[in-house]
PDB file of C-alpha atoms and ligand atoms in Angstrom:
ATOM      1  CA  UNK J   1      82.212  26.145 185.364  1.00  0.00           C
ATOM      2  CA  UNK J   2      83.841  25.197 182.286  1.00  0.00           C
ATOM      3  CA  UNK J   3      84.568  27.509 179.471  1.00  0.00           C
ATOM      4  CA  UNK J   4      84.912  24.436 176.725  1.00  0.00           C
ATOM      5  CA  UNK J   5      82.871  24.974 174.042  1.00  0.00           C
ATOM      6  CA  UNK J   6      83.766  21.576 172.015  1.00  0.00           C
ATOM      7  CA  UNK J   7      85.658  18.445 173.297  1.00  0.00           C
ATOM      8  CA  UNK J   8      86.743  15.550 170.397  1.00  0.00           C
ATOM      9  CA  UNK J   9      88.572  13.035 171.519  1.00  0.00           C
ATOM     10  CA  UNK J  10      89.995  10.208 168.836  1.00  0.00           C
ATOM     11  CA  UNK J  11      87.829  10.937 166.513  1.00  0.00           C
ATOM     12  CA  UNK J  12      87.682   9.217 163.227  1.00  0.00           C
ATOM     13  CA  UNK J  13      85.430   7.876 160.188  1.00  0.00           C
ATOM     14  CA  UNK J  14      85.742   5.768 157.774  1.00  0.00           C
ATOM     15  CA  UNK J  15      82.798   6.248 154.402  1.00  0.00           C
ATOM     16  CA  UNK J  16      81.794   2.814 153.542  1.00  0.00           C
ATOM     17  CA  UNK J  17      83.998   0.822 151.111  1.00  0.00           C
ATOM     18  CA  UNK J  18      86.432   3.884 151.652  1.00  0.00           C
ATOM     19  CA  UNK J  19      90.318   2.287 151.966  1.00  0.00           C
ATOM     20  CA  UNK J  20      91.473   5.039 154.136  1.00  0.00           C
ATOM     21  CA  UNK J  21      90.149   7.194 157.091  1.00  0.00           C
ATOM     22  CA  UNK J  22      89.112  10.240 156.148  1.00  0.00           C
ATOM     23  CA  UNK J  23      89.215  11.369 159.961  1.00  0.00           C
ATOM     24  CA  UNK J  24      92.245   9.695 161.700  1.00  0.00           C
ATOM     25  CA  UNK J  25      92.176   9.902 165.537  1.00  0.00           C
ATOM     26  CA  UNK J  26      91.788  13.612 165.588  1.00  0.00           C
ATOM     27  CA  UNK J  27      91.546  15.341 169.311  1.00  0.00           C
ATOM     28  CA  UNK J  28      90.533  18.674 170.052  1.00  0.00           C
ATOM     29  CA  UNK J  29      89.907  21.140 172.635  1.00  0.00           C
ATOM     30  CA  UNK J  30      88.321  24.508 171.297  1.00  0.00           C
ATOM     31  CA  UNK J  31      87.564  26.986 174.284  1.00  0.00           C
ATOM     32  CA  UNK J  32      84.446  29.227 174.479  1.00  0.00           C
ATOM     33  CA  UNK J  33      85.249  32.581 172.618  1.00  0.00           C
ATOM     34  CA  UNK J  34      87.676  31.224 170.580  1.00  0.00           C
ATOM     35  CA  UNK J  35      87.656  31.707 166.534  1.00  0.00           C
ATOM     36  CA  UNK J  36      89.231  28.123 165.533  1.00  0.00           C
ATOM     37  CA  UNK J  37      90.340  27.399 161.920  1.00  0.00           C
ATOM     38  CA  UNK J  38      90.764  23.827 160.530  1.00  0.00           C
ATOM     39  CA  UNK J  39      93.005  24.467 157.905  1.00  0.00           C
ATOM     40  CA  UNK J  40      94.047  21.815 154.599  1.00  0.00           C
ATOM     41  CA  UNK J  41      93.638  21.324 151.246  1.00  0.00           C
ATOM     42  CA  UNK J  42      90.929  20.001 149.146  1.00  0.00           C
ATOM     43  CA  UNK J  43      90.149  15.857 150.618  1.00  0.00           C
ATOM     44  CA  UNK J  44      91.951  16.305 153.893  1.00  0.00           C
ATOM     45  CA  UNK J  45      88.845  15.832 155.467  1.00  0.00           C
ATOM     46  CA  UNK J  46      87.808  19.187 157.053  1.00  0.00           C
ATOM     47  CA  UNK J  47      84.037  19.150 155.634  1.00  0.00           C
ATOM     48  CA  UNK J  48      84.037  15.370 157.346  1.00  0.00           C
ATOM     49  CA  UNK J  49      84.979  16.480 160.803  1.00  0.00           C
ATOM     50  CA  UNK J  50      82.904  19.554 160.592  1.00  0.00           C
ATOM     51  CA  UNK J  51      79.929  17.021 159.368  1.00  0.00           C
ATOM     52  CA  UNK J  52      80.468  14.839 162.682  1.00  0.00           C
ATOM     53  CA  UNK J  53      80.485  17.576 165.189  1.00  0.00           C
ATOM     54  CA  UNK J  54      77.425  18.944 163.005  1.00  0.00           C
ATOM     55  CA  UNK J  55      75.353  15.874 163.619  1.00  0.00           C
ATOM     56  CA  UNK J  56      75.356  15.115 160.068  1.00  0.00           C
ATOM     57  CA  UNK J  57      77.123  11.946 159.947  1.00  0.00           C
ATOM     58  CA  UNK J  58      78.178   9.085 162.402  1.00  0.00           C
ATOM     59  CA  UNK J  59      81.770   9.337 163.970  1.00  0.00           C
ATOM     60  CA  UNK J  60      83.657   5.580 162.807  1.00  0.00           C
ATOM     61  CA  UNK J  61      85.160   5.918 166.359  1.00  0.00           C
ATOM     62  CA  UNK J  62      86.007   8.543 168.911  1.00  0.00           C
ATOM     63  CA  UNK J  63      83.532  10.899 170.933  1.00  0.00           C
ATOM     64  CA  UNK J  64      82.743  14.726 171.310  1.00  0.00           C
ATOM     65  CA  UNK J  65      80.896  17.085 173.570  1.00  0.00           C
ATOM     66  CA  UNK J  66      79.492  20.844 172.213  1.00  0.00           C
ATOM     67  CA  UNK J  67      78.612  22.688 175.442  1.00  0.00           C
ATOM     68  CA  UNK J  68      78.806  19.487 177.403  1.00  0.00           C
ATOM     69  CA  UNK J  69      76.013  18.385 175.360  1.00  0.00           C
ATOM     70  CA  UNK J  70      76.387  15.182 173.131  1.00  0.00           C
ATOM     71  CA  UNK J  71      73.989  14.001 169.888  1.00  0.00           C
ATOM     72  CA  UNK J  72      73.172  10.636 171.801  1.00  0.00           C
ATOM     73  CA  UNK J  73      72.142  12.275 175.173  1.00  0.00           C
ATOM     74  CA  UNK J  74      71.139  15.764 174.961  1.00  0.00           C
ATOM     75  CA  UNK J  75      70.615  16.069 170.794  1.00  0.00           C
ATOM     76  CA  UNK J  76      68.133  19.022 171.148  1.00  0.00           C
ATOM     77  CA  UNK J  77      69.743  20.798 172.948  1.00  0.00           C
ATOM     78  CA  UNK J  78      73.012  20.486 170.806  1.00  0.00           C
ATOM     79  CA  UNK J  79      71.355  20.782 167.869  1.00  0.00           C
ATOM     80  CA  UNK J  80      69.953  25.012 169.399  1.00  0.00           C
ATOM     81  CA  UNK J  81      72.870  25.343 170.821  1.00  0.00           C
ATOM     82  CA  UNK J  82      74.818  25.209 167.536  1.00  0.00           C
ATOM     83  CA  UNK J  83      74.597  27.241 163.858  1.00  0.00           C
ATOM     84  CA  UNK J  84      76.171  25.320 161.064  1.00  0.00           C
ATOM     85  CA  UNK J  85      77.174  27.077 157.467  1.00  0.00           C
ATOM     86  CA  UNK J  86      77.638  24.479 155.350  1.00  0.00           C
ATOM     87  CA  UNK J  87      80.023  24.710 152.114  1.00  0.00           C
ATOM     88  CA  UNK J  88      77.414  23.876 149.796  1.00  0.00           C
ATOM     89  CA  UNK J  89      74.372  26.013 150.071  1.00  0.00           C
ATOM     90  CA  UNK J  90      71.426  25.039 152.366  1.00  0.00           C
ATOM     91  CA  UNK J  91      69.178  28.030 150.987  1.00  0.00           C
ATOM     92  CA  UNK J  92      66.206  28.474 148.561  1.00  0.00           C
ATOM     93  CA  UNK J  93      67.497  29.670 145.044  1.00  0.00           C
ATOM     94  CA  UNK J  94      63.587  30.852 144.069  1.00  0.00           C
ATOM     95  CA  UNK J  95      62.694  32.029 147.529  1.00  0.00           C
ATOM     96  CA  UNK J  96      63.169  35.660 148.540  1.00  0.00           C
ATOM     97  CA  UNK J  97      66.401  36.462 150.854  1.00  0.00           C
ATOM     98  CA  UNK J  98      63.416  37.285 153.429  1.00  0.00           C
ATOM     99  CA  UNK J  99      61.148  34.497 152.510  1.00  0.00           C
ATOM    100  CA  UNK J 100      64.540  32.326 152.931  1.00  0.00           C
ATOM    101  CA  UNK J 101      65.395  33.760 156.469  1.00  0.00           C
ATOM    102  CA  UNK J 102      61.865  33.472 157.522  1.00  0.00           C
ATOM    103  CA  UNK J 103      61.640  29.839 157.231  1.00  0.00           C
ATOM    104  CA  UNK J 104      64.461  29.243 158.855  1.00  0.00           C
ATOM    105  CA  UNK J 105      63.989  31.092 161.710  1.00  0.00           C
ATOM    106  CA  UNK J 106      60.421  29.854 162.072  1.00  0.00           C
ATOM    107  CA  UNK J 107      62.132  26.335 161.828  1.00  0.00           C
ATOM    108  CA  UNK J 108      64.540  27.915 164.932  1.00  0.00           C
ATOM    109  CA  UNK J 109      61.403  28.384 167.329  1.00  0.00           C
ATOM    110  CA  UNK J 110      60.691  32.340 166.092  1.00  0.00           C
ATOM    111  CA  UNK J 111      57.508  33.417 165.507  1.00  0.00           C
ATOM    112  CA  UNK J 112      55.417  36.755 164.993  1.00  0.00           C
ATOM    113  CA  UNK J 113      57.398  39.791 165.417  1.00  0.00           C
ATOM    114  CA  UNK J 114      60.336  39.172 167.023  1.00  0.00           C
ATOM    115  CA  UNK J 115      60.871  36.415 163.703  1.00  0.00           C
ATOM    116  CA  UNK J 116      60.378  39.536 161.126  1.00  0.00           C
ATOM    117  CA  UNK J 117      62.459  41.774 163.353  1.00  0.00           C
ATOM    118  CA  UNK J 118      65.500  38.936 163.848  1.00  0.00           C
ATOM    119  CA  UNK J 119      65.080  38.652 159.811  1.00  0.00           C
ATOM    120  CA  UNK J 120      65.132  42.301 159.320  1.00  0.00           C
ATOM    121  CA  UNK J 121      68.283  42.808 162.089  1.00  0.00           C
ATOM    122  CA  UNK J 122      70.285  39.952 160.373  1.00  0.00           C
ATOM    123  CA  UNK J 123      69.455  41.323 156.486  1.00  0.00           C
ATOM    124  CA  UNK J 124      70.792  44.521 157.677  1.00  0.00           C
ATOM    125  CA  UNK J 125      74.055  43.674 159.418  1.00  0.00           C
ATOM    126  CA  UNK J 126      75.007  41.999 156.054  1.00  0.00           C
ATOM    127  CA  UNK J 127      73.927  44.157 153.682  1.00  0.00           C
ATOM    128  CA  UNK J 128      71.296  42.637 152.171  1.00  0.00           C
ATOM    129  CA  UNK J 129      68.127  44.530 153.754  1.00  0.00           C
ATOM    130  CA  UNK J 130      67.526  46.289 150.318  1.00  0.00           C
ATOM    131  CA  UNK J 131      67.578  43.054 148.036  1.00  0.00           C
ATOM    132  CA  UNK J 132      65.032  41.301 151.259  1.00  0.00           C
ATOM    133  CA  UNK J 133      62.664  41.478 147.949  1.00  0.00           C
ATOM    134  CA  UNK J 134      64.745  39.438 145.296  1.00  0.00           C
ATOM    135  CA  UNK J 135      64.634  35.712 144.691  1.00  0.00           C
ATOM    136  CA  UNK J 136      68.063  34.575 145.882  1.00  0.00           C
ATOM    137  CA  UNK J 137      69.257  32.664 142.717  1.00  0.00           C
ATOM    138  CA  UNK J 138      69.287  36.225 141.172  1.00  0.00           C
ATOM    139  CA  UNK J 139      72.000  37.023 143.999  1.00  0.00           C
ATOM    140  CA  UNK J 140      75.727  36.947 142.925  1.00  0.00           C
ATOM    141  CA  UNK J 141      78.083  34.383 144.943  1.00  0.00           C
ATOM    142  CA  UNK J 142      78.905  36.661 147.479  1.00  0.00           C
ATOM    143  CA  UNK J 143      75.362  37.519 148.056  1.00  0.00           C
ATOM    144  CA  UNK J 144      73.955  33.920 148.245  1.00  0.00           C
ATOM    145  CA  UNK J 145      77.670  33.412 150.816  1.00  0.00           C
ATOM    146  CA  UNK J 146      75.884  36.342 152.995  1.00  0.00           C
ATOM    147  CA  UNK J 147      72.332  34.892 153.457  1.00  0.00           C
ATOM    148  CA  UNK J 148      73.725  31.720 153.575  1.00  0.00           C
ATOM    149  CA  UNK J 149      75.860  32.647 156.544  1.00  0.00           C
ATOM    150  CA  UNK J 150      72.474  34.431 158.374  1.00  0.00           C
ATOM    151  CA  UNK J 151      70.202  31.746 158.078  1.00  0.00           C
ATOM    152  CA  UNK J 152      72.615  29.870 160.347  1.00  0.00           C
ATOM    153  CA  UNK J 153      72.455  32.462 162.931  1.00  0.00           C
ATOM    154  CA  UNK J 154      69.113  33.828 163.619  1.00  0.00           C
ATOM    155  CA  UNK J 155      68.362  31.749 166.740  1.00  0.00           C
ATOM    156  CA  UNK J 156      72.020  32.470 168.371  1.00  0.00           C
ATOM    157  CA  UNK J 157      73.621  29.746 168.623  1.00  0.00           C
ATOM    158  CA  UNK J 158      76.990  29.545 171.056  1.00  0.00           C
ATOM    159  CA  UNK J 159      78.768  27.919 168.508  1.00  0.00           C
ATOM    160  CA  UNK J 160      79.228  28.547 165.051  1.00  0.00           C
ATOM    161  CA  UNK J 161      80.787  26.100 162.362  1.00  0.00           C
ATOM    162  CA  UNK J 162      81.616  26.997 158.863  1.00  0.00           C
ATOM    163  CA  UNK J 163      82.487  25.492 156.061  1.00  0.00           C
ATOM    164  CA  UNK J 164      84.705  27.449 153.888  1.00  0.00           C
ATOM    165  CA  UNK J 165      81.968  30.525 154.104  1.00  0.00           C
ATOM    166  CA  UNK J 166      84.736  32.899 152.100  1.00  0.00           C
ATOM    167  CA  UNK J 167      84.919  30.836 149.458  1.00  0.00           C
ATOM    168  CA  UNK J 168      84.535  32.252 145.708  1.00  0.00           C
ATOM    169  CA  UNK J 169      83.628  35.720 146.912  1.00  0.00           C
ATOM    170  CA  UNK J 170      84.983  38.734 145.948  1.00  0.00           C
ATOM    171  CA  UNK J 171      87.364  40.891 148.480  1.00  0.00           C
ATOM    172  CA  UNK J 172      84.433  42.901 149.683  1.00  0.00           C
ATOM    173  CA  UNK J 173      81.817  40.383 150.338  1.00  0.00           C
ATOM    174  CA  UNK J 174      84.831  37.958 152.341  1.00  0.00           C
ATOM    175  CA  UNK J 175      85.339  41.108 154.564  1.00  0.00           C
ATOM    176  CA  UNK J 176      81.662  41.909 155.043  1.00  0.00           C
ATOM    177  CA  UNK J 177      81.628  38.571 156.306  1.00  0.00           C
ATOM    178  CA  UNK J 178      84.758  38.073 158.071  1.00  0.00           C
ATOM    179  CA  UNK J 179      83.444  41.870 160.036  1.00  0.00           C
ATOM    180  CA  UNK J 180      80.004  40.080 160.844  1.00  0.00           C
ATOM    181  CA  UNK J 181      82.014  37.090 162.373  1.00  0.00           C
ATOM    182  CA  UNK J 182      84.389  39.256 164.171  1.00  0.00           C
ATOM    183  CA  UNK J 183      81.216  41.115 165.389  1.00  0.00           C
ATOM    184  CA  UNK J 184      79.255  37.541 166.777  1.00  0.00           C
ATOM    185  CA  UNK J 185      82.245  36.644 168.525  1.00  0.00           C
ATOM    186  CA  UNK J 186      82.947  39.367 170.497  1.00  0.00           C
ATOM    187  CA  UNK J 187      79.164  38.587 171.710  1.00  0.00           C
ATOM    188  CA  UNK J 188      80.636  35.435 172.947  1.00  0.00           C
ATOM    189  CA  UNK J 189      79.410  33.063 169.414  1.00  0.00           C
ATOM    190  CA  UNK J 190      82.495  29.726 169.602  1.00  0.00           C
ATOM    191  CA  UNK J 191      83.141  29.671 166.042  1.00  0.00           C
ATOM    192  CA  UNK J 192      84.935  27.185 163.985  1.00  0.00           C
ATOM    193  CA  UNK J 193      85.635  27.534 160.303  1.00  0.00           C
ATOM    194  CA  UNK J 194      87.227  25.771 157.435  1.00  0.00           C
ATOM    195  CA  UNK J 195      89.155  27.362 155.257  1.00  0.00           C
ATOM    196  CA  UNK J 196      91.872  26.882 152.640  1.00  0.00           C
ATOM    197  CA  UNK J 197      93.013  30.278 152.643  1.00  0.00           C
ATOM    198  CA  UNK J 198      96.126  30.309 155.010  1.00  0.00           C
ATOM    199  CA  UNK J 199      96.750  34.058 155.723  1.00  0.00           C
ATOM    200  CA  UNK J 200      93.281  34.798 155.814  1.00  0.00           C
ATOM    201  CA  UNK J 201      93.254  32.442 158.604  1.00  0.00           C
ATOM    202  CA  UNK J 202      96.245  33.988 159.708  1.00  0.00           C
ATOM    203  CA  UNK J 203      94.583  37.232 160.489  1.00  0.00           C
ATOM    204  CA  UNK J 204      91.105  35.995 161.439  1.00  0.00           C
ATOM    205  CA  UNK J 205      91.757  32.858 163.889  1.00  0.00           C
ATOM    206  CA  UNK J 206      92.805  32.759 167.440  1.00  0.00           C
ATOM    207  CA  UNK J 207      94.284  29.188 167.000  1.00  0.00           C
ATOM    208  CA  UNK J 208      94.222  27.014 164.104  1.00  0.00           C
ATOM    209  CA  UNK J 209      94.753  23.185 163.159  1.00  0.00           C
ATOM    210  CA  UNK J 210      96.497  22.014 159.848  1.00  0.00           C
ATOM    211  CA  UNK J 211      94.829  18.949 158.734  1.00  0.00           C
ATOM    212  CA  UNK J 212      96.259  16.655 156.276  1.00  0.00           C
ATOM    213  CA  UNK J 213      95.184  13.425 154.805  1.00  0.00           C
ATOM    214  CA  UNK J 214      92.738  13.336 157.752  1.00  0.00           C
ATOM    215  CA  UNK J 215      95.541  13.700 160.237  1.00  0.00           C
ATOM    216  CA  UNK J 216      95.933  17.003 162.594  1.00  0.00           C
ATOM    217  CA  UNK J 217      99.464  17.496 161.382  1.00  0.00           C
ATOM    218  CA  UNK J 218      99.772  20.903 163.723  1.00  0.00           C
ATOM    219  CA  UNK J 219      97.539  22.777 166.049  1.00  0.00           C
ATOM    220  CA  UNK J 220      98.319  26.656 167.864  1.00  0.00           C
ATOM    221  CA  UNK J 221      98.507  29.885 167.281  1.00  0.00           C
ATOM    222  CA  UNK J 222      99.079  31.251 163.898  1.00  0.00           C
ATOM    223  CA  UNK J 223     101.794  32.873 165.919  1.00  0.00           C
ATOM    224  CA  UNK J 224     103.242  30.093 167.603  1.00  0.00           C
ATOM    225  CA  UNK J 225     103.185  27.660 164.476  1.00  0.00           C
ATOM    226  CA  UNK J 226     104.863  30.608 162.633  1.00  0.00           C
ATOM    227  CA  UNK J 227     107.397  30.952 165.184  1.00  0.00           C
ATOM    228  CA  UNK J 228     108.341  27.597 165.322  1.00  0.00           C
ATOM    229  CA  UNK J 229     109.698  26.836 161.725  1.00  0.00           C
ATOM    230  CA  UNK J 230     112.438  28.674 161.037  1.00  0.00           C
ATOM    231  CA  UNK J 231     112.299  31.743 158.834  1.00  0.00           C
ATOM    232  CA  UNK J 232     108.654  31.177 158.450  1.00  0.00           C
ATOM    233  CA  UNK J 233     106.943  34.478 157.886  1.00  0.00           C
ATOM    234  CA  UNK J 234     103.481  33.419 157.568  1.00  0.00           C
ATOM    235  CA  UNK J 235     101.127  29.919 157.716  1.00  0.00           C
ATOM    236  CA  UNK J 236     101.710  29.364 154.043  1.00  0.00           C
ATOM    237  CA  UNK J 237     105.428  29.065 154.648  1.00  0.00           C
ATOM    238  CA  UNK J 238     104.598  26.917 157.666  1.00  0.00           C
ATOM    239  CA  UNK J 239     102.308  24.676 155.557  1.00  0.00           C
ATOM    240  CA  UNK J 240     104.960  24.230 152.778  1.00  0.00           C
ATOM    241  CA  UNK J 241     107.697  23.081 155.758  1.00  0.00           C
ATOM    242  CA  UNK J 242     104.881  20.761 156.873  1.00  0.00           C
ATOM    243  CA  UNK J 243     104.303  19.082 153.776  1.00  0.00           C
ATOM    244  CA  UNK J 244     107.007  19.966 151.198  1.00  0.00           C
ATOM    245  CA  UNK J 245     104.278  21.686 148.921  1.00  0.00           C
ATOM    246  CA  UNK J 246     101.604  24.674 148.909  1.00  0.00           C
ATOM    247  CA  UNK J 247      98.021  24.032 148.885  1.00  0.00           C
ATOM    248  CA  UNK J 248      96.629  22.832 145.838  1.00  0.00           C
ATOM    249  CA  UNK J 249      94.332  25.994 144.308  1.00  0.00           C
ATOM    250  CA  UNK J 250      90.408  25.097 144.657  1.00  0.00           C
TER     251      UNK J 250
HETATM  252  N1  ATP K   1      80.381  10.776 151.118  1.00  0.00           N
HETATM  253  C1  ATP K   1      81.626  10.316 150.913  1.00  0.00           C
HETATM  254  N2  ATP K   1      81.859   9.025 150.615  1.00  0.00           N
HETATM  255  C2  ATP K   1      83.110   8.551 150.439  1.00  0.00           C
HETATM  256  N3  ATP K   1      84.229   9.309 150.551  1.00  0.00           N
HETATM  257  C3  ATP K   1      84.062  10.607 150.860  1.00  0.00           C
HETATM  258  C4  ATP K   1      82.761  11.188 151.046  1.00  0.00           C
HETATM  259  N4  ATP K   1      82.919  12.495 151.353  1.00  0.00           N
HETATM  260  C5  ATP K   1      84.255  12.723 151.348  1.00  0.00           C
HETATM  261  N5  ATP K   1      84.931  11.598 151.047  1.00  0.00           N
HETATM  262  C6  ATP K   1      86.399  11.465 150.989  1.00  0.00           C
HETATM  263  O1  ATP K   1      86.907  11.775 152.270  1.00  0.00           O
HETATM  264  C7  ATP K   1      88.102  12.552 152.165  1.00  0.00           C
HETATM  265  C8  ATP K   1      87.929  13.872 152.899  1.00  0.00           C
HETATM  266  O2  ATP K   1      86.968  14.643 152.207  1.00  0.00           O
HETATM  267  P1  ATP K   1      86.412  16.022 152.765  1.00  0.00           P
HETATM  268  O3  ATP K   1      85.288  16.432 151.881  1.00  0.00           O
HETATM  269  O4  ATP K   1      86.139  15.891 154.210  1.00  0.00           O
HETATM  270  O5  ATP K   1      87.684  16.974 152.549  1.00  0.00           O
HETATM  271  P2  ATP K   1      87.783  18.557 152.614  1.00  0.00           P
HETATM  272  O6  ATP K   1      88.999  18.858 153.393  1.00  0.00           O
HETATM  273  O7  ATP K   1      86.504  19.141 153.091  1.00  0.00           O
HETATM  274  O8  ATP K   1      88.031  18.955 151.091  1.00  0.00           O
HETATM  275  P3  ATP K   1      87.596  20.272 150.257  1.00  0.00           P
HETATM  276  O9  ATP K   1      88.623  21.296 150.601  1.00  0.00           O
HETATM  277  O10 ATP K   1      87.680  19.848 148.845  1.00  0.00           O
HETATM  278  O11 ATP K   1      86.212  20.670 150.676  1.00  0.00           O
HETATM  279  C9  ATP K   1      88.378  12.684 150.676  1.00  0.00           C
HETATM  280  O12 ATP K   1      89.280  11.675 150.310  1.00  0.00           O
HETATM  281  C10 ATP K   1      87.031  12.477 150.041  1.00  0.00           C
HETATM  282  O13 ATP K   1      87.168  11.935 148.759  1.00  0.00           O
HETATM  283 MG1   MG K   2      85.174  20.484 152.294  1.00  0.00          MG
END
């Protein structure tokens, strides 16, 4: 059996009246288990490839499977086999963090008590069991980053994609959340993120692909890129080598 989890070959889009690709013939093979960071700065086109192999917008060209499964054969089952984060948030600011989690697992297939005690199991691991009560737009960033995160994982999906999910969080919420995704992938969750934070990636990703101006400039271990500039000691030096500059600050 195979152990790919996601399969893009050549993919690309173009937005309409757009000039340029945002997505230029990008191919990737991501393996089950593995914790896969698209790294770039801000327009290089990371939330656009994420949004294709989401099912959120049409590839311009190119194809892709998730689990052997593809959007134009097999959507259901693509769509349950998959838990997206996206960068902007997807929750209910005057909702409750339970009230939030509820409808989306309901919306997942979960009902009666195995719903309340998924909702109660995923409010816990992150936290946020003791504020189940307050209306999320009360919640600081990294709170709102937290339910934000479970609401994409209550029906366990095998593969997880993020979109910058560490972003504008303090130190202690990124590593309650980095922990949590540490925790669903050694349960065997596939999980993709974007990210522009290099050496977090550095620490968190088994392999990683720099993306530039819609191009995958580099793709391999943090290790292996590292290794192969010289006197490179970590992806930020690698990225500067790359492209003669740092990334730009959010
Ligand atoms: N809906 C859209 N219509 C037209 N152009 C778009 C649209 N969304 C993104 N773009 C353009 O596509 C390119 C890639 O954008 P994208 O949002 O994928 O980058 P990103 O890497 O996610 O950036 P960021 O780090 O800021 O989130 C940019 O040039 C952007 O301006
Ligand atoms: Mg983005």
């Amino acid at each position: 059996m195979s152990n790919i989890a996601i399969h893009i070959e050549h993919l690309s889009k173009r937005y309409r009246q757009a000039d340029q690709l945002a997505v230029s013939n990008v191919s990737i093979t991501i393996q089950a288990g593995e914790i896969f960071g698209l790294l770039g700065p801000n327009g290089a086109g990371k939330t656009t490839l994420i949004s294709m192999l989401c099912g959120l917008i049409k590839p311009t060209e190119g194809r892709f499977t998730i689990q052997g499964f593809t959007y134009s054969s097999s959507a259901r089952k693509l769509k349950s086999a998959i838990g997206v984060v996206p960068q902007d948030f997807a929750i209910y600011p005057s909702l409750t963090a339970e009230e939030n989690l509820l409808y989306f697992g309901s919306m997942y297939g979960l009902s009666g008590k195995l719903l309340t005690s998924e909702v109660h199991y995923a409010l816990n691991s992150l936290g946020l069991y003791e504020h189940r009560a307050k209306r999320v737009e009360t919640f600081s960033g990294g709170m709102k980053r937290r339910i934000n995160l479970l609401a994409a994982v209550l029906h366990k999906p095998s593969v997880l994609f993020l979109d910058e999910p560490t972003v504008g969080v303090d130190v202690h919420s990124k590593q309650a959340i980095i922990d949590y995704l540490h925790m669903l992938n050694a349960a065997g969750t596939t999980i993709v993120y974007t990210s522009h934070h290099l050496l977090e990636a550095q620490e968190f990703c088994t392999r990683v692909g720099i993306i530039e101006s819609g191009q995958l400039w580099k793709i391999g271990t943090p290790s292996k890129l590292i290794a192969e500039v010289n006197d490179a000691r970590n992806l930020e030096d690698v990225f500067i080598y790359l492209t003669g500059k740092g990334f730009r600050d959010v």
